[in-house]
Coordinates of N, CA and C in Angstrom, one line a residue:
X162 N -17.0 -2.7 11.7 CA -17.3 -1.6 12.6 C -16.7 -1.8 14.0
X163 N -16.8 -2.6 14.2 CA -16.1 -3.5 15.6 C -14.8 -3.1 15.5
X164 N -13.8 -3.4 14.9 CA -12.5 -3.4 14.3 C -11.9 -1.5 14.5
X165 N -12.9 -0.9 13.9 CA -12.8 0.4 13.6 C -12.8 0.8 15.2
X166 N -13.9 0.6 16.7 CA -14.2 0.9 17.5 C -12.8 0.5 18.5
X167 N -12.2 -0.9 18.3 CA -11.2 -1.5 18.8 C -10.1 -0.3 18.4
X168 N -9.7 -0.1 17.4 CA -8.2 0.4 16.7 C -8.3 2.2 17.5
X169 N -9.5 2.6 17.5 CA -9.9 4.0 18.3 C -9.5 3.9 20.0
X170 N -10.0 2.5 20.4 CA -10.3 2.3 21.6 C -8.4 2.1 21.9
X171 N -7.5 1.4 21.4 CA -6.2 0.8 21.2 C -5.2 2.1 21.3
X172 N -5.6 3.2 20.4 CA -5.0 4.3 20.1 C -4.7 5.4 21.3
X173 N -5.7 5.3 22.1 CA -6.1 6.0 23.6 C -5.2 5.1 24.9
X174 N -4.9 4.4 24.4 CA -3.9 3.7 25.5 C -2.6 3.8 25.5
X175 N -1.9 4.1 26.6 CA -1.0 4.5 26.4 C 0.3 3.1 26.6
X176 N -0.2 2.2 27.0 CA 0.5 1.4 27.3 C 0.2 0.1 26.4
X177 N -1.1 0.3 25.3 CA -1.4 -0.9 24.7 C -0.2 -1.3 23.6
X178 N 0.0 -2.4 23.0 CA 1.3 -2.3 22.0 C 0.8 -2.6 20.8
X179 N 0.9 -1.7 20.1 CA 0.3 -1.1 18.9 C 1.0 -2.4 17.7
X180 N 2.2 -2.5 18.0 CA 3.2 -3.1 16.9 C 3.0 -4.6 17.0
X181 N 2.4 -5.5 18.4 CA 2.4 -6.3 18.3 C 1.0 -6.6 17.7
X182 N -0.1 -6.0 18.2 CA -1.3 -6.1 17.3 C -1.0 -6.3 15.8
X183 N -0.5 -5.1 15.5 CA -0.6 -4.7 13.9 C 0.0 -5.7 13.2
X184 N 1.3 -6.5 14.0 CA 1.6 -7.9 13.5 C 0.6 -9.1 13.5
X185 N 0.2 -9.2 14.8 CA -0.7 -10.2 14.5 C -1.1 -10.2 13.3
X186 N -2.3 -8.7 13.4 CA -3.3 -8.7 12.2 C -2.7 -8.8 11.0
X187 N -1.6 -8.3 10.7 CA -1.2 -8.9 9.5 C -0.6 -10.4 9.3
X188 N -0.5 -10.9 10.0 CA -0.3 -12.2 9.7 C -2.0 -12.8 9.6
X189 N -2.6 -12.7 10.2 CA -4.3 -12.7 10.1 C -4.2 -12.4 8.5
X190 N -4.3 -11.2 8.0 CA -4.2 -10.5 6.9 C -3.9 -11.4 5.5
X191 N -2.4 -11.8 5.8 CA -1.6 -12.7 4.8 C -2.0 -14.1 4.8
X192 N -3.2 -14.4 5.9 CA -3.6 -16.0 5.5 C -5.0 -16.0 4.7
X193 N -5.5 -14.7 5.3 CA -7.2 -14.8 4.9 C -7.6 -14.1 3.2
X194 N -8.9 -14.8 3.2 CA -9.6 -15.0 2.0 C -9.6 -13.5 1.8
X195 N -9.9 -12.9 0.7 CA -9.7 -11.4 0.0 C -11.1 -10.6 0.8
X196 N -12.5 -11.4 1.0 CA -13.2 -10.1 2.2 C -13.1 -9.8 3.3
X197 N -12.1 -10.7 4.4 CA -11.4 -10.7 5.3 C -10.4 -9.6 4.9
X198 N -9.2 -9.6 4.3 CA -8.4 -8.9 4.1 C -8.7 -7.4 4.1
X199 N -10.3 -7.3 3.3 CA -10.8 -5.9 3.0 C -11.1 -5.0 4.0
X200 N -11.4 -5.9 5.6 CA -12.2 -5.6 6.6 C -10.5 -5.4 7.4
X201 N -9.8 -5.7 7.5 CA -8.7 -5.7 8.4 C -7.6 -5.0 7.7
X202 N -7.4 -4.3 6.6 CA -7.0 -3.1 6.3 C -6.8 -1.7 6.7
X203 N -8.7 -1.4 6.8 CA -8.8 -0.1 7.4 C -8.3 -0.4 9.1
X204 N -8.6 -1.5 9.9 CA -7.8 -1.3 11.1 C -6.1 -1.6 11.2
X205 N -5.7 -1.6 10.2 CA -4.4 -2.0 10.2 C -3.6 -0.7 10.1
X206 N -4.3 0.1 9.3 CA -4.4 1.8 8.8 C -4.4 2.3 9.8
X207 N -5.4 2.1 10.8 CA -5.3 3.0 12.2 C -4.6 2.9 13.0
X208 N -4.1 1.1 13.2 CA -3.7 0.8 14.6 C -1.6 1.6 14.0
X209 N -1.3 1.6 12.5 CA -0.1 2.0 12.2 C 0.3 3.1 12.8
X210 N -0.6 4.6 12.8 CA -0.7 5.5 13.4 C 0.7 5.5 14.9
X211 N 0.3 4.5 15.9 CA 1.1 4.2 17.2 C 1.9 3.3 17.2
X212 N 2.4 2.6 15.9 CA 3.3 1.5 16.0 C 5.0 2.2 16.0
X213 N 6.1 1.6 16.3 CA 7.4 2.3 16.5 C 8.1 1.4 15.5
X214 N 7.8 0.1 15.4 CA 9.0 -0.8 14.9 C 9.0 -1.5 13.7
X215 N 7.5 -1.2 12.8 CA 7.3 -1.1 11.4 C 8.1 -1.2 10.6
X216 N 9.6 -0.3 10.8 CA 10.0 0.0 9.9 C 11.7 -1.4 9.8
X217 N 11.5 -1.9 10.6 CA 11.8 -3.6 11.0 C 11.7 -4.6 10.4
X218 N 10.5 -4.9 9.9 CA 10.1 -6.0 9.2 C 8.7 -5.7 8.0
X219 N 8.2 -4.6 8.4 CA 6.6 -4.3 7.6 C 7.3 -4.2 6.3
X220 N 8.3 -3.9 5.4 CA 8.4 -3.7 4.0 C 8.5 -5.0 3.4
X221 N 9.3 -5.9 3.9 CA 9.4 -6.9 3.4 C 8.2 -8.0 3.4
X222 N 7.4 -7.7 3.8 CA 6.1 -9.0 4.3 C 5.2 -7.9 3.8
X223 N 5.3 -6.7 3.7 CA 4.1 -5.6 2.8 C 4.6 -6.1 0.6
X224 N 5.6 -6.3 0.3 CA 5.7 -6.4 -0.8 C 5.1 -7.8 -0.9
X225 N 5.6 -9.1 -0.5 CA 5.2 -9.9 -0.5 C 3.9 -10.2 -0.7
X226 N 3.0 -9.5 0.2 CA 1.4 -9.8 0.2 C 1.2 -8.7 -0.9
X227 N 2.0 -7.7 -1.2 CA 1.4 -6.8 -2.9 C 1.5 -7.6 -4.2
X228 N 2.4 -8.5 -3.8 CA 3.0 -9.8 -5.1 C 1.9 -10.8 -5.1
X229 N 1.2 -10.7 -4.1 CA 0.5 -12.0 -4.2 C -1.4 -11.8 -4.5
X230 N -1.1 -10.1 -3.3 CA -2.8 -9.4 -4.0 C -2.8 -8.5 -5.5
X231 N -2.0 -8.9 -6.2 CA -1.7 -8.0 -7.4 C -3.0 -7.9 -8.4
X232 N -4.0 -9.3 -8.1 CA -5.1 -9.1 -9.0 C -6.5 -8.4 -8.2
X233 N -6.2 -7.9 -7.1 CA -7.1 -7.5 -6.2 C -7.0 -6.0 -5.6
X234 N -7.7 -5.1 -6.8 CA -7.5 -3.8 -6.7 C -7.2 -3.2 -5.3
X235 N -8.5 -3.2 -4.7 CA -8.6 -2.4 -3.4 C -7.4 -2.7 -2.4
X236 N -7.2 -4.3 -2.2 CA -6.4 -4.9 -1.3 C -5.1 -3.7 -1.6
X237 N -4.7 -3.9 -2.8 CA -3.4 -3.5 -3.5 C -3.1 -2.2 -3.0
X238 N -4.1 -1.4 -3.4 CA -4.3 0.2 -3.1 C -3.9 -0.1 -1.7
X239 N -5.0 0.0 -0.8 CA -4.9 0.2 0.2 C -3.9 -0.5 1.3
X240 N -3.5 -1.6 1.1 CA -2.1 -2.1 1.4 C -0.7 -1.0 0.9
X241 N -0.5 -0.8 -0.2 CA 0.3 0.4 -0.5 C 0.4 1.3 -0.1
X242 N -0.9 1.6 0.2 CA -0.9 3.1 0.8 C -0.1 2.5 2.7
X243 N -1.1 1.6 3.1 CA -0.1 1.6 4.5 C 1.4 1.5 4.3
X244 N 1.9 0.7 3.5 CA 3.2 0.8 3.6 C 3.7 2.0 3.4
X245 N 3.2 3.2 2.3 CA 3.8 4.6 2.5 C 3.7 5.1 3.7
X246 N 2.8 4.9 3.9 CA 2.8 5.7 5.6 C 3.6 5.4 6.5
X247 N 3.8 4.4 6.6 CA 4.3 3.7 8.0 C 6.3 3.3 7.7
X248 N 6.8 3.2 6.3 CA 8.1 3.3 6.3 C 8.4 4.2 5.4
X249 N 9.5 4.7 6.4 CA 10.7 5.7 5.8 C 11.0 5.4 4.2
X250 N 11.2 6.4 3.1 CA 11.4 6.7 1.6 C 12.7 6.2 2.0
X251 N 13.1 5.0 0.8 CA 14.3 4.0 0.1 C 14.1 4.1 -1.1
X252 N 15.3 4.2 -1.5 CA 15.6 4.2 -3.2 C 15.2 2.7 -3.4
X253 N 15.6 1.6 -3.0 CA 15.7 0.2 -3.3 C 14.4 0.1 -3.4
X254 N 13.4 0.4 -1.7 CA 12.1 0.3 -2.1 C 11.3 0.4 -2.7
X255 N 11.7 2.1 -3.5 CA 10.7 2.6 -4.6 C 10.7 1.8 -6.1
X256 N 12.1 1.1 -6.3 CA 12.5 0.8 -7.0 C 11.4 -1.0 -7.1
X257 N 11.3 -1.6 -6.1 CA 10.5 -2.7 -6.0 C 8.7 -2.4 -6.0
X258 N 8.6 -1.3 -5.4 CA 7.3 -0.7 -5.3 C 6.8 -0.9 -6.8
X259 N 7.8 0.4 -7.7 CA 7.6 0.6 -8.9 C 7.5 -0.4 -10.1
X260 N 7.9 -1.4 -9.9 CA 8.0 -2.8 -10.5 C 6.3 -3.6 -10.4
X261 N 6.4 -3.3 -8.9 CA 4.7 -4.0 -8.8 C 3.7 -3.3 -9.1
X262 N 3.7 -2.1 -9.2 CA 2.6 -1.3 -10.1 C 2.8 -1.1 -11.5
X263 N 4.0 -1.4 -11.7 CA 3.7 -1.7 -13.5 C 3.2 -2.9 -14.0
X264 N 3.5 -4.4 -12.7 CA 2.8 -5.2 -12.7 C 1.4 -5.2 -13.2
X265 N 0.9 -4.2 -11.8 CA -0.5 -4.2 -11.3 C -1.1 -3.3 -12.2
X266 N -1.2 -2.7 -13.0 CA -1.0 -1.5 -13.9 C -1.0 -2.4 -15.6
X267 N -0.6 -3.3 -16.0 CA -0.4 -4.1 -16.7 C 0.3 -3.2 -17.4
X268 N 1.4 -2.4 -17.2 CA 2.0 -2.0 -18.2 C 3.0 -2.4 -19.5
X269 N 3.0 -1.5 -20.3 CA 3.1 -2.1 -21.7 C 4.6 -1.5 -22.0
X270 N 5.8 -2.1 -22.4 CA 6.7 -1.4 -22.4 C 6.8 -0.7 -23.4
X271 N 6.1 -1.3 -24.6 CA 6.3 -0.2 -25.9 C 5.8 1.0 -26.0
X272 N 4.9 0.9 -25.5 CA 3.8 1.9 -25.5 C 4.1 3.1 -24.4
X273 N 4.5 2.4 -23.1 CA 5.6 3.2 -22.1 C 3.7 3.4 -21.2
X274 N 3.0 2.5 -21.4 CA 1.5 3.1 -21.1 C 1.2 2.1 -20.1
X275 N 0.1 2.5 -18.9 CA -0.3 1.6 -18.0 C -2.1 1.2 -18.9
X276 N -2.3 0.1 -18.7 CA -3.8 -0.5 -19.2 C -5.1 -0.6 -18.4
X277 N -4.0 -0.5 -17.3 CA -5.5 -1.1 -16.7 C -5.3 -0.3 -15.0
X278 N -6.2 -0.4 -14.1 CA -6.2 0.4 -12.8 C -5.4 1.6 -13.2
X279 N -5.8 2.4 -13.6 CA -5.1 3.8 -13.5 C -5.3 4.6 -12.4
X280 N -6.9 4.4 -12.2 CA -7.5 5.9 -10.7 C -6.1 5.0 -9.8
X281 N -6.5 3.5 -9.7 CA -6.1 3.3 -8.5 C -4.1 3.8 -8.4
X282 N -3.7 3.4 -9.4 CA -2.1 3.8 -9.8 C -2.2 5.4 -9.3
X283 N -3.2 6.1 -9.8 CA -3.0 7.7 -9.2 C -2.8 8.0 -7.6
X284 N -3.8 7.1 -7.6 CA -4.2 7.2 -5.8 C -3.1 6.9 -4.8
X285 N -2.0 5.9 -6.0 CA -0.6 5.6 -4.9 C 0.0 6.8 -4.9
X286 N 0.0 7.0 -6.1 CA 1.2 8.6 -6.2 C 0.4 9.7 -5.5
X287 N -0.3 9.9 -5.3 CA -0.8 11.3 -4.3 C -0.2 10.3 -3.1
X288 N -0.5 9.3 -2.6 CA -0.1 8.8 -1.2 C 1.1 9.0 -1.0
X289 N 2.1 8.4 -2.2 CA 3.6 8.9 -1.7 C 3.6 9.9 -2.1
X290 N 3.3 11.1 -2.7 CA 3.6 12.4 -2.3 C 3.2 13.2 -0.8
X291 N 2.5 12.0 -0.6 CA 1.8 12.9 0.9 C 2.9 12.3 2.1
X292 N 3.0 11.1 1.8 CA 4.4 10.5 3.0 C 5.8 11.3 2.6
X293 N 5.8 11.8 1.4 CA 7.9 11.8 1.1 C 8.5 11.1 0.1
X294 N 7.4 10.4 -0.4 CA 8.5 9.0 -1.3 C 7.8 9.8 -2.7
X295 N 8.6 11.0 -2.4 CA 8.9 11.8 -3.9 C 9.0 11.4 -5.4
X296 N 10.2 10.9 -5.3 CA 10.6 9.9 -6.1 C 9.3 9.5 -7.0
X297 N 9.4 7.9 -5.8 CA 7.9 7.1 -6.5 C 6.9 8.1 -7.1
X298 N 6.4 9.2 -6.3 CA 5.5 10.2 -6.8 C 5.5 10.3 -8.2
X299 N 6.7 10.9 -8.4 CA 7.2 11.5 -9.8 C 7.4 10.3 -10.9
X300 N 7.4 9.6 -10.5 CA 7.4 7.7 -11.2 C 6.3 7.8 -11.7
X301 N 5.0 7.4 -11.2 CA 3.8 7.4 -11.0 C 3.6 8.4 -11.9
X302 N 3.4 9.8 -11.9 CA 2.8 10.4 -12.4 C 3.3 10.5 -13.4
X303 N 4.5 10.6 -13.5 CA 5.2 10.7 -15.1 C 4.7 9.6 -16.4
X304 N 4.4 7.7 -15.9 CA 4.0 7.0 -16.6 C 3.0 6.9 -16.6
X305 N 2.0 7.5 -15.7 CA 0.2 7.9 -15.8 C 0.2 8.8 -17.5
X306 N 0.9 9.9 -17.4 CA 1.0 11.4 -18.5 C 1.1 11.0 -19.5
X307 N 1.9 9.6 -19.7 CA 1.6 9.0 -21.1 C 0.6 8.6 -21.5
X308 N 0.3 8.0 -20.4 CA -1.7 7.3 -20.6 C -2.4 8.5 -21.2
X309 N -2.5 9.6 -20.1 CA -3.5 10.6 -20.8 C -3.1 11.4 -22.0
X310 N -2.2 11.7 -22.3 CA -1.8 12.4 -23.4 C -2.2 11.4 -24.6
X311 N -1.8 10.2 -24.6 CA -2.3 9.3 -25.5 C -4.1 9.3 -25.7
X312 N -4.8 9.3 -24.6 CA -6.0 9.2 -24.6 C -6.8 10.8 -24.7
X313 N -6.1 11.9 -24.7 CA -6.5 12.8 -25.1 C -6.2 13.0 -26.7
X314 N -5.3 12.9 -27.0 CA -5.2 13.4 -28.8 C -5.9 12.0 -29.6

């Protein structure tokens, strides 16, 4: 709750530096135990809002910690989703994105089916539809449509 009051309080300033916080805390982020991580998300979410230089270094150190939180639903989600928001749509990136949610997704190649976390696999693809990363969108929903077609007939 603190965190949440700070990142509000942060945003109102016009001179505070949003990008150097947001690094901190993700270096905070990338050392700490998974309920730590869960608590310093949602402010990491806010303080992105006013950051400028994100798009610098956040992709490469955002995959990294996705590769490593891969068995940790929410982290995963919610980490993904900040990196939609906060960097510009790359083919390359969608391309690595998409790799770790078929990871995270335990997808099956025969089957062309994801097994497991599906809400949460949906919840990325509305996210990148909502930032631009079309593409991924259409990735996402396309290998979800097998799941359900399969689990409807």
């Amino acid at each position: 709750e603190l965190l949440k009051i700070k990142a509000r309080f942060c945003l109102l300033l016009d001179e505070w530096d949003c990008d150097s916080t947001f690094r901190d805390t993700f270096d905070i982020l990338s050392r700490a135990e998974d309920e730590t991580a869960i608590v310093l998300l949602p402010y990491l979410s806010s303080l992105s809002r006013k950051c400028t230089q994100l798009s610098e270094w956040f992709a490469e150190k955002a995959i990294q910690e996705l590769k490593k939180r891969i068995d940790r639903p929410r982290i995963f989600v919610n980490l993904a989703r900040i990196l939609l928001r906060t960097i510009p749509y790359s083919h390359e990136l969608t391309s690595q994105i998409h790799l770790l949610i078929q990871q995270y997704g335990g997808w099956n190649t025969h089957t062309k089916q994801f097994h497991m976390n599906g809400w949460y696999i949906y919840k990325i693809g509305m996210e990148a539809g909502l930032c631009g990363w079309y593409e991924l969108m259409h990735i996402i929903m396309r290998d979800i449509q097998n799941k359900v077609r399969n689990s409807s007939s």
